[in-house]
Short mmCIF file of N, CA and C in Angstrom, two decimals:
data_model
loop_
_atom_site.label_atom_id
_atom_site.label_comp_id
_atom_site.label_asym_id
_atom_site.label_seq_id
_atom_site.Cartn_x
_atom_site.Cartn_y
_atom_site.Cartn_z
N MET A 465 -23.81 0.50 8.53
CA MET A 465 -23.03 -0.35 7.65
C MET A 465 -22.29 0.50 6.63
N SER A 466 -21.04 0.14 6.40
CA SER A 466 -20.19 0.91 5.50
C SER A 466 -20.57 0.69 4.03
N SER A 467 -20.43 1.74 3.27
CA SER A 467 -20.68 1.64 1.83
C SER A 467 -19.39 1.27 1.07
N ILE A 468 -18.28 1.17 1.79
CA ILE A 468 -17.01 0.84 1.16
C ILE A 468 -16.93 -0.66 0.90
N SER A 469 -16.53 -1.01 -0.32
CA SER A 469 -16.35 -2.42 -0.67
C SER A 469 -15.03 -2.56 -1.42
N ILE A 470 -14.58 -3.78 -1.58
CA ILE A 470 -13.34 -4.00 -2.33
C ILE A 470 -13.49 -3.45 -3.75
N ALA A 471 -14.66 -3.63 -4.33
CA ALA A 471 -14.90 -3.14 -5.69
C ALA A 471 -14.86 -1.62 -5.78
N SER A 472 -15.23 -0.94 -4.69
CA SER A 472 -15.27 0.53 -4.73
C SER A 472 -13.91 1.17 -4.41
N LEU A 473 -12.95 0.38 -3.93
CA LEU A 473 -11.63 0.94 -3.65
C LEU A 473 -10.91 1.25 -4.96
N PRO A 474 -10.43 2.47 -5.11
CA PRO A 474 -9.73 2.80 -6.36
C PRO A 474 -8.37 2.11 -6.43
N ARG A 475 -7.93 1.86 -7.65
CA ARG A 475 -6.60 1.28 -7.89
C ARG A 475 -5.68 2.40 -8.33
N MET A 476 -4.41 2.28 -7.94
CA MET A 476 -3.40 3.22 -8.40
C MET A 476 -2.39 2.44 -9.24
N SER A 477 -2.06 2.95 -10.39
CA SER A 477 -1.10 2.28 -11.27
C SER A 477 0.32 2.46 -10.71
N ARG A 478 1.20 1.57 -11.12
CA ARG A 478 2.59 1.67 -10.69
C ARG A 478 3.22 2.96 -11.21
N ASP A 479 2.81 3.40 -12.40
CA ASP A 479 3.37 4.63 -12.96
C ASP A 479 2.92 5.86 -12.17
N ALA A 480 1.65 5.88 -11.77
CA ALA A 480 1.15 7.00 -10.97
C ALA A 480 1.86 7.05 -9.62
N LEU A 481 2.05 5.88 -9.00
CA LEU A 481 2.75 5.84 -7.71
C LEU A 481 4.20 6.28 -7.87
N SER A 482 4.86 5.82 -8.91
CA SER A 482 6.27 6.20 -9.11
C SER A 482 6.39 7.71 -9.32
N GLU A 483 5.45 8.31 -10.03
CA GLU A 483 5.48 9.77 -10.24
C GLU A 483 5.38 10.51 -8.92
N ILE A 484 4.48 10.05 -8.05
CA ILE A 484 4.33 10.69 -6.73
C ILE A 484 5.62 10.56 -5.93
N LEU A 485 6.20 9.36 -5.93
CA LEU A 485 7.44 9.14 -5.17
C LEU A 485 8.58 9.99 -5.72
N LEU A 486 8.71 10.04 -7.04
CA LEU A 486 9.80 10.79 -7.65
C LEU A 486 9.62 12.30 -7.51
N SER A 487 8.40 12.74 -7.28
CA SER A 487 8.16 14.18 -7.10
C SER A 487 8.63 14.66 -5.74
N GLY A 488 8.99 13.70 -4.87
CA GLY A 488 9.45 14.08 -3.53
C GLY A 488 8.32 14.49 -2.63
N ALA A 489 7.16 13.88 -2.81
CA ALA A 489 5.99 14.21 -2.00
C ALA A 489 6.31 14.07 -0.52
N PRO A 490 5.92 15.04 0.29
CA PRO A 490 6.15 14.94 1.73
C PRO A 490 5.33 13.82 2.36
N SER A 491 5.73 13.40 3.54
CA SER A 491 5.11 12.25 4.19
C SER A 491 3.63 12.45 4.50
N ASN A 492 3.16 13.70 4.53
CA ASN A 492 1.72 13.91 4.77
C ASN A 492 0.89 13.76 3.50
N LYS A 493 1.55 13.52 2.38
CA LYS A 493 0.85 13.35 1.10
C LYS A 493 0.62 11.89 0.76
N LEU A 494 1.57 11.00 1.14
CA LEU A 494 1.51 9.62 0.68
C LEU A 494 2.09 8.67 1.72
N ALA A 495 1.40 7.54 1.88
CA ALA A 495 1.92 6.42 2.68
C ALA A 495 1.66 5.15 1.88
N ILE A 496 2.63 4.25 1.90
CA ILE A 496 2.51 2.97 1.21
C ILE A 496 2.59 1.87 2.25
N ILE A 497 1.59 1.01 2.28
CA ILE A 497 1.54 -0.07 3.25
C ILE A 497 1.68 -1.40 2.51
N ASP A 498 2.74 -2.11 2.82
CA ASP A 498 3.07 -3.39 2.21
C ASP A 498 2.61 -4.50 3.16
N VAL A 499 1.60 -5.26 2.75
CA VAL A 499 1.04 -6.29 3.64
C VAL A 499 1.50 -7.70 3.25
N ARG A 500 2.58 -7.79 2.48
CA ARG A 500 3.11 -9.11 2.16
C ARG A 500 3.64 -9.77 3.42
N ASP A 501 3.72 -11.07 3.39
CA ASP A 501 4.25 -11.82 4.52
C ASP A 501 5.72 -12.15 4.23
N SER A 502 6.08 -13.41 4.16
CA SER A 502 7.47 -13.79 3.87
C SER A 502 7.88 -13.38 2.47
N ASP A 503 6.92 -13.12 1.59
CA ASP A 503 7.26 -12.69 0.23
C ASP A 503 7.73 -11.23 0.19
N HIS A 504 7.87 -10.62 1.35
CA HIS A 504 8.44 -9.27 1.45
C HIS A 504 9.93 -9.30 1.15
N ILE A 505 10.55 -10.46 1.38
CA ILE A 505 11.99 -10.59 1.12
C ILE A 505 12.24 -10.39 -0.38
N GLY A 506 13.32 -9.75 -0.68
CA GLY A 506 13.67 -9.57 -2.08
C GLY A 506 13.35 -8.20 -2.63
N GLY A 507 12.91 -7.30 -1.76
CA GLY A 507 12.70 -5.93 -2.21
C GLY A 507 11.39 -5.35 -1.75
N HIS A 508 11.38 -4.01 -1.68
CA HIS A 508 10.16 -3.30 -1.30
C HIS A 508 10.21 -1.88 -1.87
N ILE A 509 9.04 -1.31 -1.98
CA ILE A 509 8.92 0.06 -2.49
C ILE A 509 9.50 1.01 -1.47
N LYS A 510 10.33 1.90 -1.94
CA LYS A 510 11.00 2.87 -1.06
C LYS A 510 9.96 3.65 -0.25
N SER A 511 10.21 3.82 0.99
CA SER A 511 9.39 4.55 1.97
C SER A 511 8.14 3.78 2.40
N SER A 512 7.98 2.54 1.94
CA SER A 512 6.80 1.78 2.36
C SER A 512 6.96 1.29 3.79
N THR A 513 5.83 1.02 4.41
CA THR A 513 5.78 0.46 5.76
C THR A 513 5.32 -0.98 5.65
N TRP A 514 6.09 -1.87 6.24
CA TRP A 514 5.78 -3.30 6.17
C TRP A 514 4.89 -3.68 7.34
N VAL A 515 3.69 -4.13 7.03
CA VAL A 515 2.73 -4.61 8.02
C VAL A 515 2.22 -5.96 7.52
N PRO A 516 2.92 -7.05 7.86
CA PRO A 516 2.49 -8.37 7.38
C PRO A 516 1.02 -8.62 7.74
N THR A 517 0.31 -9.25 6.83
CA THR A 517 -1.12 -9.49 7.01
C THR A 517 -1.48 -10.03 8.40
N PRO A 518 -0.74 -11.01 8.94
CA PRO A 518 -1.12 -11.52 10.27
C PRO A 518 -1.03 -10.46 11.38
N ASN A 519 -0.28 -9.39 11.15
CA ASN A 519 -0.12 -8.34 12.16
C ASN A 519 -1.07 -7.17 11.97
N LEU A 520 -1.87 -7.19 10.93
CA LEU A 520 -2.70 -6.04 10.60
C LEU A 520 -3.68 -5.68 11.71
N ASP A 521 -4.37 -6.66 12.27
CA ASP A 521 -5.34 -6.35 13.32
C ASP A 521 -4.70 -5.63 14.50
N VAL A 522 -3.51 -6.08 14.89
CA VAL A 522 -2.81 -5.48 16.02
C VAL A 522 -2.31 -4.09 15.67
N ARG A 523 -1.87 -3.91 14.43
CA ARG A 523 -1.29 -2.63 14.01
C ARG A 523 -2.30 -1.61 13.49
N LEU A 524 -3.55 -2.04 13.29
CA LEU A 524 -4.56 -1.14 12.72
C LEU A 524 -4.74 0.14 13.54
N PRO A 525 -4.86 0.09 14.87
CA PRO A 525 -5.00 1.35 15.63
C PRO A 525 -3.80 2.29 15.42
N GLU A 526 -2.60 1.72 15.37
CA GLU A 526 -1.40 2.52 15.13
C GLU A 526 -1.45 3.17 13.75
N LEU A 527 -1.84 2.40 12.73
CA LEU A 527 -1.94 2.94 11.37
C LEU A 527 -2.96 4.06 11.31
N LEU A 528 -4.10 3.85 11.93
CA LEU A 528 -5.14 4.88 11.92
C LEU A 528 -4.63 6.17 12.57
N ARG A 529 -3.87 6.03 13.62
CA ARG A 529 -3.34 7.20 14.34
C ARG A 529 -2.23 7.87 13.53
N THR A 530 -1.27 7.10 13.04
CA THR A 530 -0.12 7.71 12.37
C THR A 530 -0.43 8.20 10.96
N LEU A 531 -1.44 7.62 10.33
CA LEU A 531 -1.79 8.02 8.96
C LEU A 531 -2.98 8.96 8.90
N LYS A 532 -3.43 9.39 10.04
CA LYS A 532 -4.65 10.20 10.14
C LYS A 532 -4.69 11.38 9.16
N ASP A 533 -3.59 12.09 9.00
CA ASP A 533 -3.57 13.29 8.17
C ASP A 533 -2.90 13.10 6.80
N VAL A 534 -2.62 11.86 6.44
CA VAL A 534 -2.01 11.58 5.15
C VAL A 534 -3.09 11.63 4.06
N GLU A 535 -2.78 12.26 2.94
CA GLU A 535 -3.77 12.43 1.87
C GLU A 535 -4.10 11.14 1.12
N LYS A 536 -3.06 10.35 0.79
CA LYS A 536 -3.25 9.11 0.03
C LYS A 536 -2.53 7.97 0.73
N VAL A 537 -3.24 6.84 0.90
CA VAL A 537 -2.64 5.64 1.47
C VAL A 537 -2.82 4.53 0.46
N VAL A 538 -1.71 3.89 0.07
CA VAL A 538 -1.73 2.85 -0.94
C VAL A 538 -1.33 1.53 -0.29
N PHE A 539 -2.20 0.54 -0.41
CA PHE A 539 -1.93 -0.80 0.12
C PHE A 539 -1.54 -1.71 -1.03
N HIS A 540 -0.65 -2.67 -0.72
CA HIS A 540 -0.33 -3.67 -1.74
C HIS A 540 0.19 -4.94 -1.09
N CYS A 541 0.08 -6.02 -1.85
CA CYS A 541 0.71 -7.29 -1.52
C CYS A 541 1.49 -7.70 -2.76
N ALA A 542 1.69 -8.98 -2.98
CA ALA A 542 2.45 -9.41 -4.15
C ALA A 542 1.71 -9.09 -5.44
N LEU A 543 0.44 -9.48 -5.52
CA LEU A 543 -0.34 -9.27 -6.74
C LEU A 543 -1.48 -8.26 -6.57
N SER A 544 -1.73 -7.86 -5.35
CA SER A 544 -2.85 -6.96 -5.01
C SER A 544 -4.19 -7.53 -5.48
N GLN A 545 -4.34 -8.83 -5.29
CA GLN A 545 -5.61 -9.49 -5.61
C GLN A 545 -6.39 -9.86 -4.36
N GLN A 546 -5.69 -10.17 -3.26
CA GLN A 546 -6.41 -10.60 -2.07
C GLN A 546 -5.94 -9.85 -0.82
N ARG A 547 -4.71 -10.06 -0.38
CA ARG A 547 -4.25 -9.46 0.88
C ARG A 547 -4.27 -7.93 0.83
N GLY A 548 -3.75 -7.34 -0.24
CA GLY A 548 -3.72 -5.88 -0.35
C GLY A 548 -5.10 -5.26 -0.33
N PRO A 549 -6.01 -5.72 -1.21
CA PRO A 549 -7.37 -5.16 -1.19
C PRO A 549 -8.10 -5.40 0.14
N SER A 550 -7.92 -6.58 0.72
CA SER A 550 -8.58 -6.87 2.00
C SER A 550 -8.07 -5.96 3.11
N ALA A 551 -6.76 -5.73 3.14
CA ALA A 551 -6.18 -4.84 4.14
C ALA A 551 -6.66 -3.41 3.93
N ALA A 552 -6.69 -2.96 2.69
CA ALA A 552 -7.17 -1.60 2.40
C ALA A 552 -8.62 -1.44 2.83
N LEU A 553 -9.43 -2.46 2.58
CA LEU A 553 -10.84 -2.42 2.97
C LEU A 553 -10.98 -2.35 4.48
N ARG A 554 -10.25 -3.18 5.20
CA ARG A 554 -10.32 -3.17 6.66
C ARG A 554 -9.90 -1.81 7.22
N TYR A 555 -8.82 -1.26 6.67
CA TYR A 555 -8.34 0.05 7.09
C TYR A 555 -9.39 1.13 6.81
N ALA A 556 -9.91 1.16 5.59
CA ALA A 556 -10.88 2.20 5.21
C ALA A 556 -12.16 2.11 6.04
N ARG A 557 -12.63 0.91 6.27
CA ARG A 557 -13.85 0.75 7.07
C ARG A 557 -13.63 1.14 8.52
N GLU A 558 -12.47 0.79 9.07
CA GLU A 558 -12.19 1.16 10.46
C GLU A 558 -11.99 2.67 10.58
N ARG A 559 -11.38 3.26 9.59
CA ARG A 559 -11.22 4.73 9.58
C ARG A 559 -12.60 5.40 9.55
N GLU A 560 -13.48 4.89 8.70
CA GLU A 560 -14.83 5.44 8.61
C GLU A 560 -15.59 5.25 9.93
N ARG A 561 -15.43 4.08 10.54
CA ARG A 561 -16.13 3.79 11.79
C ARG A 561 -15.65 4.70 12.92
N THR A 562 -14.35 4.95 12.99
CA THR A 562 -13.82 5.74 14.11
C THR A 562 -13.90 7.25 13.87
N LEU A 563 -13.78 7.68 12.62
CA LEU A 563 -13.78 9.12 12.34
C LEU A 563 -15.10 9.65 11.81
N GLY A 564 -15.93 8.76 11.33
CA GLY A 564 -17.17 9.19 10.69
C GLY A 564 -16.97 9.28 9.19
N GLU A 565 -18.05 9.20 8.48
CA GLU A 565 -17.99 9.14 7.02
C GLU A 565 -17.37 10.39 6.40
N GLU A 566 -17.79 11.56 6.84
CA GLU A 566 -17.28 12.81 6.24
C GLU A 566 -15.79 13.00 6.48
N GLU A 567 -15.35 12.80 7.71
CA GLU A 567 -13.93 12.97 8.05
C GLU A 567 -13.08 11.93 7.32
N SER A 568 -13.58 10.70 7.21
CA SER A 568 -12.79 9.65 6.57
C SER A 568 -12.62 9.91 5.07
N LYS A 569 -13.51 10.67 4.47
CA LYS A 569 -13.41 10.98 3.03
C LYS A 569 -12.27 11.94 2.72
N LYS A 570 -11.66 12.52 3.74
CA LYS A 570 -10.54 13.43 3.53
C LYS A 570 -9.27 12.69 3.12
N GLN A 571 -9.31 11.37 3.21
CA GLN A 571 -8.16 10.56 2.83
C GLN A 571 -8.57 9.59 1.72
N GLU A 572 -7.70 9.46 0.72
CA GLU A 572 -7.95 8.51 -0.36
C GLU A 572 -7.18 7.22 -0.06
N VAL A 573 -7.89 6.09 -0.09
CA VAL A 573 -7.27 4.80 0.16
C VAL A 573 -7.27 4.03 -1.16
N TYR A 574 -6.09 3.59 -1.57
CA TYR A 574 -5.92 2.91 -2.86
C TYR A 574 -5.36 1.51 -2.67
N VAL A 575 -5.48 0.73 -3.74
CA VAL A 575 -4.80 -0.55 -3.87
C VAL A 575 -3.86 -0.41 -5.06
N LEU A 576 -2.60 -0.83 -4.88
CA LEU A 576 -1.64 -0.75 -5.98
C LEU A 576 -1.97 -1.81 -7.02
N GLU A 577 -2.30 -1.37 -8.20
CA GLU A 577 -2.67 -2.28 -9.30
C GLU A 577 -1.49 -3.19 -9.64
N GLY A 578 -1.74 -4.49 -9.62
CA GLY A 578 -0.70 -5.46 -9.96
C GLY A 578 0.28 -5.78 -8.84
N GLY A 579 0.18 -5.07 -7.72
CA GLY A 579 1.02 -5.34 -6.56
C GLY A 579 2.51 -5.19 -6.83
N PHE A 580 3.29 -5.79 -5.92
CA PHE A 580 4.74 -5.68 -6.04
C PHE A 580 5.26 -6.43 -7.27
N VAL A 581 4.57 -7.46 -7.71
CA VAL A 581 5.03 -8.21 -8.88
C VAL A 581 5.11 -7.29 -10.10
N GLN A 582 4.04 -6.54 -10.37
CA GLN A 582 4.09 -5.61 -11.51
C GLN A 582 5.04 -4.45 -11.23
N TRP A 583 5.07 -3.99 -9.99
CA TRP A 583 5.97 -2.90 -9.62
C TRP A 583 7.42 -3.27 -9.96
N GLN A 584 7.85 -4.44 -9.48
CA GLN A 584 9.26 -4.81 -9.66
C GLN A 584 9.61 -5.10 -11.11
N GLU A 585 8.63 -5.49 -11.92
CA GLU A 585 8.91 -5.72 -13.34
C GLU A 585 9.45 -4.45 -14.01
N LYS A 586 8.93 -3.32 -13.59
CA LYS A 586 9.34 -2.05 -14.20
C LYS A 586 10.33 -1.27 -13.35
N TYR A 587 10.16 -1.31 -12.03
CA TYR A 587 10.94 -0.44 -11.15
C TYR A 587 11.85 -1.17 -10.17
N GLY A 588 11.95 -2.49 -10.28
CA GLY A 588 12.77 -3.24 -9.34
C GLY A 588 14.21 -2.77 -9.27
N ASN A 589 14.80 -2.50 -10.41
CA ASN A 589 16.20 -2.09 -10.45
C ASN A 589 16.41 -0.59 -10.29
N ASP A 590 15.33 0.15 -10.11
CA ASP A 590 15.44 1.60 -9.95
C ASP A 590 15.62 1.91 -8.46
N GLU A 591 16.84 2.21 -8.06
CA GLU A 591 17.15 2.42 -6.64
C GLU A 591 16.49 3.67 -6.06
N ARG A 592 15.98 4.53 -6.91
CA ARG A 592 15.24 5.69 -6.41
C ARG A 592 13.87 5.27 -5.89
N LEU A 593 13.38 4.11 -6.38
CA LEU A 593 12.01 3.69 -6.09
C LEU A 593 11.92 2.37 -5.32
N THR A 594 12.93 1.53 -5.40
CA THR A 594 12.87 0.21 -4.80
C THR A 594 14.13 -0.03 -3.97
N GLU A 595 13.94 -0.57 -2.77
CA GLU A 595 15.06 -0.87 -1.88
C GLU A 595 15.21 -2.38 -1.71
N ALA A 596 16.44 -2.82 -1.47
CA ALA A 596 16.77 -4.21 -1.14
C ALA A 596 16.29 -5.19 -2.21
N TYR A 597 16.31 -4.77 -3.45
CA TYR A 597 15.79 -5.60 -4.54
C TYR A 597 16.74 -6.72 -4.89
N VAL A 598 16.20 -7.94 -5.01
CA VAL A 598 16.96 -9.12 -5.42
C VAL A 598 16.23 -9.71 -6.62
N ALA A 599 16.70 -9.43 -7.80
CA ALA A 599 16.03 -9.81 -9.04
C ALA A 599 15.79 -11.32 -9.14
N ASP A 600 16.76 -12.11 -8.69
CA ASP A 600 16.64 -13.57 -8.80
C ASP A 600 15.39 -14.11 -8.11
N ILE A 601 14.98 -13.51 -7.05
CA ILE A 601 13.80 -13.96 -6.32
C ILE A 601 12.54 -13.77 -7.17
N TRP A 602 12.52 -12.74 -7.97
CA TRP A 602 11.31 -12.38 -8.74
C TRP A 602 11.31 -12.91 -10.17
N ARG A 603 12.41 -13.50 -10.60
CA ARG A 603 12.55 -13.90 -11.99
C ARG A 603 11.41 -14.81 -12.47
N ASP A 604 11.03 -15.81 -11.68
CA ASP A 604 10.02 -16.77 -12.11
C ASP A 604 8.66 -16.53 -11.49
N TYR A 605 8.46 -15.39 -10.88
CA TYR A 605 7.19 -15.14 -10.19
C TYR A 605 6.08 -14.90 -11.15
#
């Protein structure tokens, strides 16, 4: 049985993530997985991979394979209260199950604190960090 729980998954602040992105970190350093569903419309974090929650089970083997050597993987949804943490937990547990506990510890799995809602409040209009942003969609969120 895995010792990983939603409570034990570390959170990454939007400022810490923006610093990593702006530093030009290579793709083997960071991956961002956006598990929003239809709420993906209206913008996304630059370089993120969109894996809607209903597709996660099917895409999990692909993610495990393609992200195998990435140092940090950050999951998020709109608020990072349910879908993002659940997806991060499923990913981390499956990684541990397939690679073993020691090997899986070579990668840090995070949840983006506050999700895309907090991200866009500060970085939505920053084209270096956010793509396809539509402010009107997020105004009343």
